[in-house]
Tab-separated table of N, CA and C in Angstrom:
chain	number	residue	atom	x	y	z
A	175	MET	N	-103.371	9.341	24.978
A	175	MET	CA	-104.102	8.530	24.090
A	175	MET	C	-103.590	9.167	22.823
A	176	LYS	N	-103.478	10.763	22.870
A	176	LYS	CA	-102.983	11.237	21.416
A	176	LYS	C	-101.660	10.627	21.138
A	177	ARG	N	-100.805	10.704	22.313
A	177	ARG	CA	-99.207	10.352	21.910
A	177	ARG	C	-99.316	8.587	21.504
A	178	LEU	N	-99.967	7.866	21.881
A	178	LEU	CA	-100.047	6.423	21.401
A	178	LEU	C	-100.530	6.422	19.881
A	179	ASN	N	-101.347	7.206	19.503
A	179	ASN	CA	-101.742	7.393	18.155
A	179	ASN	C	-100.616	7.983	17.153
A	180	ASN	N	-100.145	8.859	17.844
A	180	ASN	CA	-98.610	9.438	16.804
A	180	ASN	C	-97.611	8.207	16.892
A	181	LEU	N	-97.146	7.672	17.747
A	181	LEU	CA	-96.494	6.422	17.997
A	181	LEU	C	-96.813	5.296	16.876
A	182	ALA	N	-98.068	4.960	16.627
A	182	ALA	CA	-98.483	4.441	15.853
A	182	ALA	C	-98.552	4.615	14.508
A	183	LEU	N	-98.702	5.862	14.164
A	183	LEU	CA	-98.965	6.201	12.761
A	183	LEU	C	-97.294	6.551	12.241
A	184	ASN	N	-96.317	6.705	13.323
A	184	ASN	CA	-94.684	7.101	12.730
A	184	ASN	C	-94.275	5.547	12.452
A	185	SER	N	-94.707	4.424	13.233
A	185	SER	CA	-94.079	3.205	13.199
A	185	SER	C	-94.434	2.444	11.832
A	186	GLY	N	-95.435	2.935	11.149
A	186	GLY	CA	-95.858	2.446	9.980
A	186	GLY	C	-94.902	2.652	8.525
A	187	LYS	N	-94.144	3.726	8.748
A	187	LYS	CA	-93.496	4.359	7.909
A	187	LYS	C	-92.098	3.938	7.479
A	188	LYS	N	-91.749	3.250	6.196
A	188	LYS	CA	-90.655	2.902	5.775
A	188	LYS	C	-89.302	3.793	5.704
A	189	GLN	N	-88.450	3.493	5.832
A	189	GLN	CA	-87.355	4.442	5.582
A	189	GLN	C	-86.946	4.556	4.022
A	190	GLN	N	-86.731	5.606	3.646
A	190	GLN	CA	-86.499	5.578	1.949
A	190	GLN	C	-85.534	5.511	1.308
A	191	GLY	N	-84.236	5.906	2.216
A	191	GLY	CA	-82.877	5.858	1.702
A	191	GLY	C	-81.644	6.018	2.984
A	192	PHE	N	-80.657	6.055	2.367
A	192	PHE	CA	-79.472	6.458	3.769
A	192	PHE	C	-79.504	7.912	3.882
A	193	THR	N	-79.259	8.266	5.090
A	193	THR	CA	-79.391	9.832	5.191
A	193	THR	C	-77.935	10.423	4.686
A	194	LEU	N	-77.721	11.542	4.950
A	194	LEU	CA	-76.481	12.155	4.177
A	194	LEU	C	-75.253	11.872	5.205
A	195	ILE	N	-75.448	11.677	6.533
A	195	ILE	CA	-74.091	11.572	7.547
A	195	ILE	C	-73.975	10.270	7.224
A	196	GLU	N	-74.818	8.985	7.106
A	196	GLU	CA	-74.508	7.658	6.792
A	196	GLU	C	-73.606	7.437	5.512
A	197	LEU	N	-73.948	8.050	4.359
A	197	LEU	CA	-73.138	7.997	3.168
A	197	LEU	C	-71.721	8.699	3.410
A	198	VAL	N	-71.863	9.731	4.060
A	198	VAL	CA	-70.437	10.551	4.514
A	198	VAL	C	-69.588	9.474	5.174
A	199	VAL	N	-70.085	8.920	5.904
A	199	VAL	CA	-69.500	8.147	7.270
A	199	VAL	C	-68.724	6.640	6.370
A	200	VAL	N	-69.544	6.145	5.644
A	200	VAL	CA	-69.329	5.165	4.591
A	200	VAL	C	-68.206	5.521	3.759
A	201	ILE	N	-68.484	6.648	3.149
A	201	ILE	CA	-67.058	7.389	2.091
A	201	ILE	C	-66.035	7.368	2.891
A	202	VAL	N	-65.874	7.852	4.049
A	202	VAL	CA	-64.538	8.194	4.873
A	202	VAL	C	-64.063	6.862	5.144
A	203	ILE	N	-65.002	5.946	5.713
A	203	ILE	CA	-64.332	4.487	6.096
A	203	ILE	C	-63.499	4.029	4.590
A	204	LEU	N	-64.267	3.789	3.582
A	204	LEU	CA	-63.857	3.479	2.400
A	204	LEU	C	-62.565	4.128	1.755
A	205	GLY	N	-62.400	5.496	2.255
A	205	GLY	CA	-60.974	6.032	1.900
A	205	GLY	C	-59.981	5.661	2.752
A	206	ILE	N	-60.212	5.583	4.081
A	206	ILE	CA	-59.433	4.805	4.865
A	206	ILE	C	-58.706	3.679	4.411
A	207	LEU	N	-59.846	2.768	3.964
A	207	LEU	CA	-59.218	1.359	3.657
A	207	LEU	C	-58.553	1.672	2.500
A	208	ALA	N	-58.687	2.368	1.574
A	208	ALA	CA	-57.993	2.542	0.234
A	208	ALA	C	-56.839	2.976	0.438
A	209	VAL	N	-56.380	4.026	1.209
A	209	VAL	CA	-55.215	4.455	1.582
A	209	VAL	C	-54.373	3.515	2.301
A	210	THR	N	-54.777	2.665	3.098
A	210	THR	CA	-54.058	2.018	3.862
A	210	THR	C	-53.756	0.417	3.259
A	211	ALA	N	-54.505	0.222	2.189
A	211	ALA	CA	-54.194	-1.166	1.372
A	211	ALA	C	-53.560	-1.073	0.208
A	212	ALA	N	-53.970	-0.068	-0.483
A	212	ALA	CA	-53.381	0.419	-2.034
A	212	ALA	C	-51.831	-0.280	-1.492
A	213	PRO	N	-51.253	0.405	-1.316
A	213	PRO	CA	-49.559	0.410	-1.064
A	213	PRO	C	-49.068	-1.073	-0.816
A	214	LYS	N	-49.803	-2.083	-0.628
A	214	LYS	CA	-49.581	-3.471	-0.232
A	214	LYS	C	-49.671	-4.107	-1.633
A	215	PHE	N	-50.412	-3.431	-2.337
A	215	PHE	CA	-50.994	-4.271	-3.778
A	215	PHE	C	-50.146	-3.501	-4.948
A	216	ILE	N	-49.563	-2.545	-4.925
A	216	ILE	CA	-49.090	-1.402	-5.960
A	216	ILE	C	-47.780	-2.147	-6.257
A	217	ASP	N	-47.010	-2.668	-5.860
A	217	ASP	CA	-45.645	-3.258	-6.073
A	217	ASP	C	-45.481	-4.664	-6.171
A	218	LEU	N	-46.561	-5.053	-6.464
A	218	LEU	CA	-46.450	-6.803	-6.868
A	218	LEU	C	-45.901	-7.140	-7.891
A	219	THR	N	-45.735	-6.678	-8.802
A	219	THR	CA	-45.036	-6.988	-10.061
A	219	THR	C	-43.416	-7.067	-9.828
A	220	SER	N	-43.036	-5.962	-9.245
A	220	SER	CA	-41.526	-6.225	-8.895
A	220	SER	C	-41.312	-7.211	-7.734
A	221	ASP	N	-42.227	-7.640	-6.676
A	221	ASP	CA	-41.900	-8.658	-5.980
A	221	ASP	C	-41.717	-9.955	-6.783
A	222	ALA	N	-42.863	-10.306	-7.747
A	222	ALA	CA	-42.946	-11.342	-8.490
A	222	ALA	C	-41.504	-11.209	-9.278
A	223	LYS	N	-41.208	-10.082	-10.092
A	223	LYS	CA	-40.123	-10.565	-10.835
A	223	LYS	C	-38.602	-10.843	-9.892
A	224	ALA	N	-38.621	-10.314	-8.690
A	224	ALA	CA	-37.565	-10.581	-8.055
A	224	ALA	C	-37.624	-12.347	-7.247
A	225	SER	N	-38.921	-12.548	-7.081
A	225	SER	CA	-39.029	-14.063	-6.846
A	225	SER	C	-38.494	-14.887	-7.976
A	226	VAL	N	-38.666	-14.613	-9.309
A	226	VAL	CA	-38.286	-15.347	-10.356
A	226	VAL	C	-36.580	-15.466	-10.582
A	227	VAL	N	-36.029	-14.234	-10.408
A	227	VAL	CA	-34.530	-14.214	-10.275
A	227	VAL	C	-34.042	-15.112	-9.117
A	228	GLU	N	-34.672	-14.956	-7.888
A	228	GLU	CA	-34.313	-15.824	-6.975
A	228	GLU	C	-34.437	-17.351	-7.058
A	229	ALA	N	-35.541	-17.657	-7.784
A	229	ALA	CA	-35.623	-18.863	-8.338
A	229	ALA	C	-34.777	-19.325	-9.064
A	230	VAL	N	-34.047	-18.751	-10.329
A	230	VAL	CA	-33.209	-18.761	-11.202
A	230	VAL	C	-31.893	-19.006	-10.761
A	231	ARG	N	-31.394	-18.306	-9.531
A	231	ARG	CA	-30.336	-18.172	-8.538
A	231	ARG	C	-30.444	-19.690	-8.048
A	232	GLY	N	-31.400	-20.298	-7.175
A	232	GLY	CA	-31.846	-21.650	-6.944
A	232	GLY	C	-31.674	-22.610	-8.107
A	233	SER	N	-31.754	-22.362	-9.109
A	233	SER	CA	-31.688	-23.525	-9.970
A	233	SER	C	-30.233	-23.626	-10.621
A	234	ILE	N	-29.660	-22.341	-10.728
A	234	ILE	CA	-28.025	-22.432	-10.676
A	234	ILE	C	-27.603	-23.172	-9.675
A	235	ASN	N	-27.808	-22.954	-8.670
A	235	ASN	CA	-27.208	-23.572	-7.628
A	235	ASN	C	-27.137	-24.993	-7.770
A	236	SER	N	-28.661	-25.585	-7.952
A	236	SER	CA	-28.765	-26.863	-8.049
A	236	SER	C	-28.215	-27.479	-9.337
A	237	ALA	N	-27.951	-26.732	-10.445
A	237	ALA	CA	-27.515	-27.582	-11.723
A	237	ALA	C	-26.206	-27.483	-11.432
A	238	ALA	N	-25.311	-26.498	-10.797
A	238	ALA	CA	-24.039	-26.598	-10.474
A	238	ALA	C	-23.527	-27.672	-9.463
A	239	ASP	N	-24.446	-27.795	-8.429
A	239	ASP	CA	-24.114	-28.983	-7.616
A	239	ASP	C	-24.564	-30.158	-8.178
A	240	MET	N	-25.273	-30.352	-9.233
A	240	MET	CA	-25.356	-31.891	-9.814
A	240	MET	C	-24.480	-32.214	-10.870
A	241	ALA	N	-24.144	-31.297	-11.643
A	241	ALA	CA	-22.855	-31.149	-12.468
A	241	ALA	C	-21.448	-31.700	-11.878
A	242	HIS	N	-21.369	-30.806	-10.485
A	242	HIS	CA	-20.189	-31.314	-9.815
A	242	HIS	C	-20.310	-32.583	-9.140
A	243	ALA	N	-21.605	-33.038	-8.846
A	243	ALA	CA	-21.422	-34.489	-8.432
A	243	ALA	C	-21.060	-35.608	-9.429
A	244	LYS	N	-21.651	-34.979	-10.493
A	244	LYS	CA	-21.363	-36.118	-12.008
A	244	LYS	C	-19.757	-36.159	-12.199
A	245	ALA	N	-19.070	-34.769	-12.107
A	245	ALA	CA	-17.752	-34.971	-12.415
A	245	ALA	C	-17.000	-35.538	-11.154
A	246	LEU	N	-17.341	-35.233	-9.949
A	246	LEU	CA	-16.506	-36.223	-9.278
A	246	LEU	C	-16.966	-37.771	-9.208
A	247	VAL	N	-17.944	-38.127	-9.689
A	247	VAL	CA	-18.200	-39.440	-9.898
A	247	VAL	C	-17.317	-40.115	-11.165
A	248	ALA	N	-17.241	-39.027	-12.215
A	248	ALA	CA	-16.374	-39.524	-13.292
A	248	ALA	C	-14.978	-38.873	-13.131
A	249	GLY	N	-14.499	-38.471	-12.236
A	249	GLY	CA	-13.217	-38.391	-11.780
A	249	GLY	C	-12.625	-36.829	-12.343
A	250	GLN	N	-13.368	-36.151	-12.989
A	250	GLN	CA	-13.283	-34.801	-13.579
A	250	GLN	C	-12.929	-33.938	-12.688
A	251	THR	N	-11.781	-33.862	-11.666
A	251	THR	CA	-11.944	-32.610	-11.074
A	251	THR	C	-10.163	-31.313	-11.290
A	252	ALA	N	-9.863	-31.846	-12.565
A	252	ALA	CA	-8.639	-31.576	-12.915
A	252	ALA	C	-8.982	-29.767	-13.198
A	253	SER	N	-7.937	-29.202	-13.599
A	253	SER	CA	-8.292	-27.557	-14.065
A	253	SER	C	-9.130	-27.693	-14.992
A	254	THR	N	-9.215	-28.740	-16.223
A	254	THR	CA	-10.255	-28.530	-17.165
A	254	THR	C	-10.713	-30.018	-17.352
A	255	GLY	N	-11.929	-30.098	-17.984
A	255	GLY	CA	-12.680	-31.329	-18.105
A	255	GLY	C	-13.956	-31.098	-18.858
A	256	SER	N	-14.629	-32.273	-18.942
A	256	SER	CA	-15.889	-32.084	-19.479
A	256	SER	C	-17.032	-33.333	-18.861
A	257	VAL	N	-18.213	-33.263	-19.055
A	257	VAL	CA	-19.196	-34.414	-18.631
A	257	VAL	C	-20.185	-34.101	-19.421
A	258	SER	N	-20.789	-35.128	-19.788
A	258	SER	CA	-22.027	-35.222	-20.635
A	258	SER	C	-23.488	-35.014	-19.525
A	259	VAL	N	-24.163	-34.225	-20.311
A	259	VAL	CA	-25.363	-34.004	-19.351
A	259	VAL	C	-26.724	-33.863	-20.176
A	260	ALA	N	-27.348	-34.733	-20.385
A	260	ALA	CA	-28.743	-34.691	-20.936
A	260	ALA	C	-28.306	-34.439	-22.511
A	261	GLY	N	-27.468	-35.236	-22.978
A	261	GLY	CA	-27.015	-35.222	-24.444
A	261	GLY	C	-26.215	-34.205	-25.056
A	262	GLY	N	-25.905	-33.458	-23.865
A	262	GLY	CA	-24.724	-32.234	-23.981
A	262	GLY	C	-23.628	-32.216	-23.280
A	263	THR	N	-22.512	-31.661	-24.025
A	263	THR	CA	-21.219	-31.362	-23.172
A	263	THR	C	-21.319	-30.198	-22.354
A	264	ILE	N	-20.885	-30.517	-20.721
A	264	ILE	CA	-20.608	-29.498	-20.151
A	264	ILE	C	-18.922	-29.573	-19.696
A	265	THR	N	-18.502	-28.110	-19.785
A	265	THR	CA	-17.154	-27.716	-20.049
A	265	THR	C	-16.745	-27.848	-18.485
A	266	LEU	N	-15.919	-28.125	-17.862
A	266	LEU	CA	-15.829	-28.303	-16.353
A	266	LEU	C	-13.975	-27.493	-16.137
A	267	LYS	N	-14.437	-26.748	-15.131
A	267	LYS	CA	-13.366	-26.073	-14.415
A	267	LYS	C	-13.463	-26.435	-12.804
A	268	PHE	N	-11.946	-27.301	-12.612
A	268	PHE	CA	-11.893	-28.050	-11.532
A	268	PHE	C	-13.028	-28.805	-10.934
A	269	GLY	N	-14.123	-29.485	-11.773
A	269	GLY	CA	-14.942	-30.123	-11.617
A	269	GLY	C	-16.449	-29.255	-11.544
A	270	TRP	N	-16.317	-27.982	-11.676
A	270	TRP	CA	-17.610	-27.215	-11.605
A	270	TRP	C	-17.924	-26.648	-13.068
A	271	PRO	N	-19.058	-26.733	-13.575
A	271	PRO	CA	-19.541	-26.104	-14.588
A	271	PRO	C	-18.806	-24.687	-15.073
A	272	ASP	N	-18.395	-24.574	-16.161
A	272	ASP	CA	-17.823	-23.054	-16.593
A	272	ASP	C	-18.976	-22.268	-16.657
A	273	GLU	N	-18.936	-20.632	-16.714
A	273	GLU	CA	-19.555	-19.699	-17.010
A	273	GLU	C	-20.336	-20.385	-18.197
A	274	ASP	N	-19.623	-20.448	-19.321
A	274	ASP	CA	-20.391	-20.550	-20.591
A	274	ASP	C	-21.213	-21.821	-20.513
A	275	SER	N	-20.904	-22.871	-19.995
A	275	SER	CA	-21.822	-24.074	-19.991
A	275	SER	C	-23.159	-24.054	-19.052
A	276	MET	N	-22.990	-22.947	-18.353
A	276	MET	CA	-24.383	-22.883	-16.887
A	276	MET	C	-25.738	-22.908	-17.788
A	277	ALA	N	-25.728	-22.087	-18.991
A	277	ALA	CA	-26.985	-21.896	-19.781
A	277	ALA	C	-27.472	-22.740	-20.421
A	278	ALA	N	-26.512	-23.995	-20.672
A	278	ALA	CA	-26.907	-25.436	-21.214
A	278	ALA	C	-27.595	-26.130	-20.231
A	279	LEU	N	-27.028	-25.957	-18.974
A	279	LEU	CA	-27.605	-26.691	-17.856
A	279	LEU	C	-29.137	-26.441	-17.294
A	280	LEU	N	-29.218	-25.040	-17.418
A	280	LEU	CA	-30.694	-24.499	-17.029
A	280	LEU	C	-31.732	-24.470	-18.487
A	281	GLU	N	-32.821	-24.735	-18.019
A	281	GLU	CA	-34.002	-24.691	-18.976
A	281	GLU	C	-34.826	-23.396	-18.334
A	282	LEU	N	-34.803	-22.518	-18.826
A	282	LEU	CA	-35.419	-20.819	-18.416
A	282	LEU	C	-36.203	-20.851	-19.660
A	283	ASP	N	-37.524	-20.169	-19.238
A	283	ASP	CA	-38.492	-19.682	-20.155
A	283	ASP	C	-38.012	-18.522	-20.904
A	284	ASP	N	-37.846	-18.211	-22.188
A	284	ASP	CA	-37.442	-17.008	-22.802
A	284	ASP	C	-38.481	-15.790	-22.435
A	285	ASP	N	-39.471	-16.072	-22.010
A	285	ASP	CA	-40.086	-15.086	-21.583
A	285	ASP	C	-40.221	-14.468	-20.359
A	286	ILE	N	-39.465	-15.101	-19.367
A	286	ILE	CA	-38.898	-14.585	-17.983
A	286	ILE	C	-37.594	-14.430	-17.787
A	287	ALA	N	-36.755	-15.269	-18.222
A	287	ALA	CA	-35.197	-14.764	-18.099
A	287	ALA	C	-34.367	-14.963	-19.060
A	288	GLU	N	-33.376	-14.484	-19.271
A	288	GLU	CA	-32.262	-14.611	-20.379
A	288	GLU	C	-30.730	-14.467	-20.289
A	289	VAL	N	-29.944	-14.885	-20.943
A	289	VAL	CA	-28.661	-14.954	-20.789
A	289	VAL	C	-28.158	-13.593	-21.214
A	290	SER	N	-27.701	-12.552	-20.320
A	290	SER	CA	-27.488	-11.056	-20.980
A	290	SER	C	-26.179	-10.875	-20.360
A	291	GLY	N	-25.566	-9.900	-21.321
A	291	GLY	CA	-23.977	-9.688	-21.129
A	291	GLY	C	-23.205	-10.482	-21.609
A	292	THR	N	-22.723	-11.188	-19.999
A	292	THR	CA	-21.676	-11.827	-20.153
A	292	THR	C	-21.931	-13.316	-19.920
A	293	ALA	N	-21.340	-14.214	-20.052
A	293	ALA	CA	-21.917	-15.763	-19.769
A	293	ALA	C	-21.839	-16.073	-18.155
A	294	GLY	N	-23.169	-16.536	-17.842
A	294	GLY	CA	-23.148	-16.950	-16.417
A	294	GLY	C	-24.118	-15.643	-15.930
A	295	THR	N	-24.940	-14.839	-16.693
A	295	THR	CA	-25.609	-13.684	-16.150
A	295	THR	C	-27.043	-13.947	-16.746
A	296	PHE	N	-27.853	-13.934	-15.678
A	296	PHE	CA	-29.277	-14.191	-15.967
A	296	PHE	C	-30.002	-13.178	-15.518
A	297	THR	N	-30.746	-12.471	-16.487
A	297	THR	CA	-31.641	-11.291	-16.335
A	297	THR	C	-32.970	-11.614	-16.460
A	298	HIS	N	-34.069	-10.742	-15.623
A	298	HIS	CA	-35.341	-10.727	-16.049
A	298	HIS	C	-35.784	-9.944	-17.251
A	299	VAL	N	-36.323	-10.760	-18.014
A	299	VAL	CA	-36.470	-9.906	-19.405
A	299	VAL	C	-37.435	-8.621	-19.261
A	300	ASP	N	-38.348	-8.530	-18.316
A	300	ASP	CA	-39.035	-7.192	-18.083
A	300	ASP	C	-38.376	-6.432	-16.805
A	301	ALA	N	-37.202	-6.587	-16.777
A	301	ALA	CA	-36.748	-5.812	-15.379
A	301	ALA	C	-36.689	-4.382	-15.830
A	302	THR	N	-36.821	-3.817	-14.386
A	302	THR	CA	-36.839	-1.884	-14.722
A	302	THR	C	-35.387	-1.870	-15.123
A	303	THR	N	-34.297	-2.298	-14.041
A	303	THR	CA	-32.932	-2.009	-14.325
A	303	THR	C	-32.273	-3.460	-14.572
A	304	GLU	N	-32.044	-3.502	-15.890
A	304	GLU	CA	-31.220	-5.031	-16.087
A	304	GLU	C	-30.281	-5.344	-14.943
A	305	ALA	N	-29.230	-4.628	-14.807
A	305	ALA	CA	-28.238	-4.759	-13.983
A	305	ALA	C	-28.353	-5.050	-12.486
A	306	SER	N	-29.906	-4.777	-12.099
A	306	SER	CA	-30.055	-4.679	-10.737
A	306	SER	C	-31.100	-5.776	-10.364
A	307	CYS	N	-31.366	-6.562	-11.386
A	307	CYS	CA	-32.722	-7.652	-11.528
A	307	CYS	C	-31.715	-9.048	-12.133
A	308	VAL	N	-30.754	-9.554	-11.448
A	308	VAL	CA	-30.113	-10.276	-12.086
A	308	VAL	C	-29.457	-11.477	-10.935
A	309	ALA	N	-29.394	-12.834	-11.669
A	309	ALA	CA	-28.672	-13.873	-11.179
A	309	ALA	C	-27.428	-14.013	-11.719
A	310	VAL	N	-26.573	-14.457	-10.797
A	310	VAL	CA	-24.972	-14.311	-11.642
A	310	VAL	C	-24.330	-15.550	-11.140
A	311	TYR	N	-23.462	-16.535	-12.245
A	311	TYR	CA	-22.795	-17.263	-11.746
A	311	TYR	C	-21.402	-17.228	-12.446
A	312	GLU	N	-20.565	-17.024	-11.311
A	312	GLU	CA	-19.125	-16.774	-11.635
A	312	GLU	C	-18.166	-17.497	-11.326
A	313	ASP	N	-17.240	-18.630	-12.164
A	313	ASP	CA	-16.261	-19.259	-12.000
A	313	ASP	C	-14.930	-18.772	-11.723
A	314	ASN	N	-14.531	-17.651	-11.808
A	314	ASN	CA	-13.120	-16.829	-11.883
A	314	ASN	C	-12.483	-17.145	-10.386
A	315	GLY	N	-13.199	-17.731	-9.340
A	315	GLY	CA	-12.112	-17.800	-7.980
A	315	GLY	C	-12.300	-19.398	-7.789
A	316	VAL	N	-12.679	-19.929	-8.625
A	316	VAL	CA	-12.630	-21.442	-8.711
A	316	VAL	C	-10.971	-22.001	-8.927
A	317	THR	N	-10.263	-22.320	-7.979
A	317	THR	CA	-8.946	-22.661	-8.300
A	317	THR	C	-8.552	-24.196	-7.925
A	318	SER	N	-9.761	-24.631	-7.287
A	318	SER	CA	-9.595	-26.302	-6.734
A	318	SER	C	-10.838	-26.825	-6.729
A	319	ALA	N	-11.118	-28.017	-6.742
A	319	ALA	CA	-12.470	-28.742	-6.533
A	319	ALA	C	-13.415	-28.612	-5.405
A	320	GLU	N	-12.179	-28.099	-4.395
A	320	GLU	CA	-12.919	-27.754	-3.253
A	320	GLU	C	-13.853	-26.143	-2.788
A	321	ILE	N	-13.166	-25.420	-3.731
A	321	ILE	CA	-13.671	-24.043	-3.980
A	321	ILE	C	-14.758	-24.051	-4.791
A	322	ARG	N	-16.005	-23.454	-4.247
A	322	ARG	CA	-17.097	-23.535	-4.779
A	322	ARG	C	-17.326	-22.135	-5.889
A	323	PRO	N	-17.883	-22.344	-7.151
A	323	PRO	CA	-18.160	-20.848	-7.613
A	323	PRO	C	-19.404	-20.032	-6.888
A	324	SER	N	-19.053	-18.840	-7.266
A	324	SER	CA	-20.061	-17.615	-6.765
A	324	SER	C	-21.128	-17.733	-7.425
A	325	ILE	N	-22.166	-17.663	-6.668
A	325	ILE	CA	-23.773	-17.797	-7.559
A	325	ILE	C	-24.381	-16.722	-6.376
A	326	THR	N	-24.672	-15.447	-6.893
A	326	THR	CA	-25.350	-14.409	-6.207
A	326	THR	C	-26.358	-13.795	-7.177
A	327	SER	N	-27.299	-13.062	-6.206
A	327	SER	CA	-28.519	-12.501	-7.161
A	327	SER	C	-28.645	-11.008	-6.699
A	328	THR	N	-28.951	-10.002	-7.538
A	328	THR	CA	-29.384	-8.692	-7.300
A	328	THR	C	-30.894	-8.263	-7.466
A	329	VAL	N	-31.590	-7.791	-6.898
A	329	VAL	CA	-33.075	-7.978	-7.236
A	329	VAL	C	-33.474	-6.550	-6.838
A	330	THR	N	-32.793	-5.371	-6.657
A	330	THR	CA	-32.999	-4.210	-6.363
A	330	THR	C	-33.980	-3.297	-7.576
A	331	GLY	N	-33.588	-3.650	-8.476
A	331	GLY	CA	-34.166	-3.112	-9.603
A	331	GLY	C	-35.207	-3.892	-10.575
A	332	CYS	N	-35.722	-4.620	-9.860
A	332	CYS	CA	-36.879	-5.632	-10.770
A	332	CYS	C	-38.127	-4.924	-10.614
């Protein structure tokens, strides 16, 4: 009977807080989660900058294709020529926009990308290394309407 009375008395007590072992276990678990999850979120800005540069490369590709299509329709596939696009004149090289005209074909946000260095080179404004966070349009190898200009991007220094 005495044993039953002790159980009855103990069951009425409420727990007042966490034990030291429980707190240590929770802190260790949170530490492990922080160590494994933190690297995934640290480098998001460079990934975002790289995505912007890749988007600019895609825009350059589309703008060059549309200008080339307009040049083909207008019969402007000689070594030099021009077409009117959105009220502006685009200078052509074998029906493809030349490097100087590419910036006029694109509508870029000045806070994100800018023409830097040579014509046809578009760099992210906040790039860590400008030469390594860039989209480039080059018409040097274009010698006929069938040869496409070089459109590349480098995102290792974003």
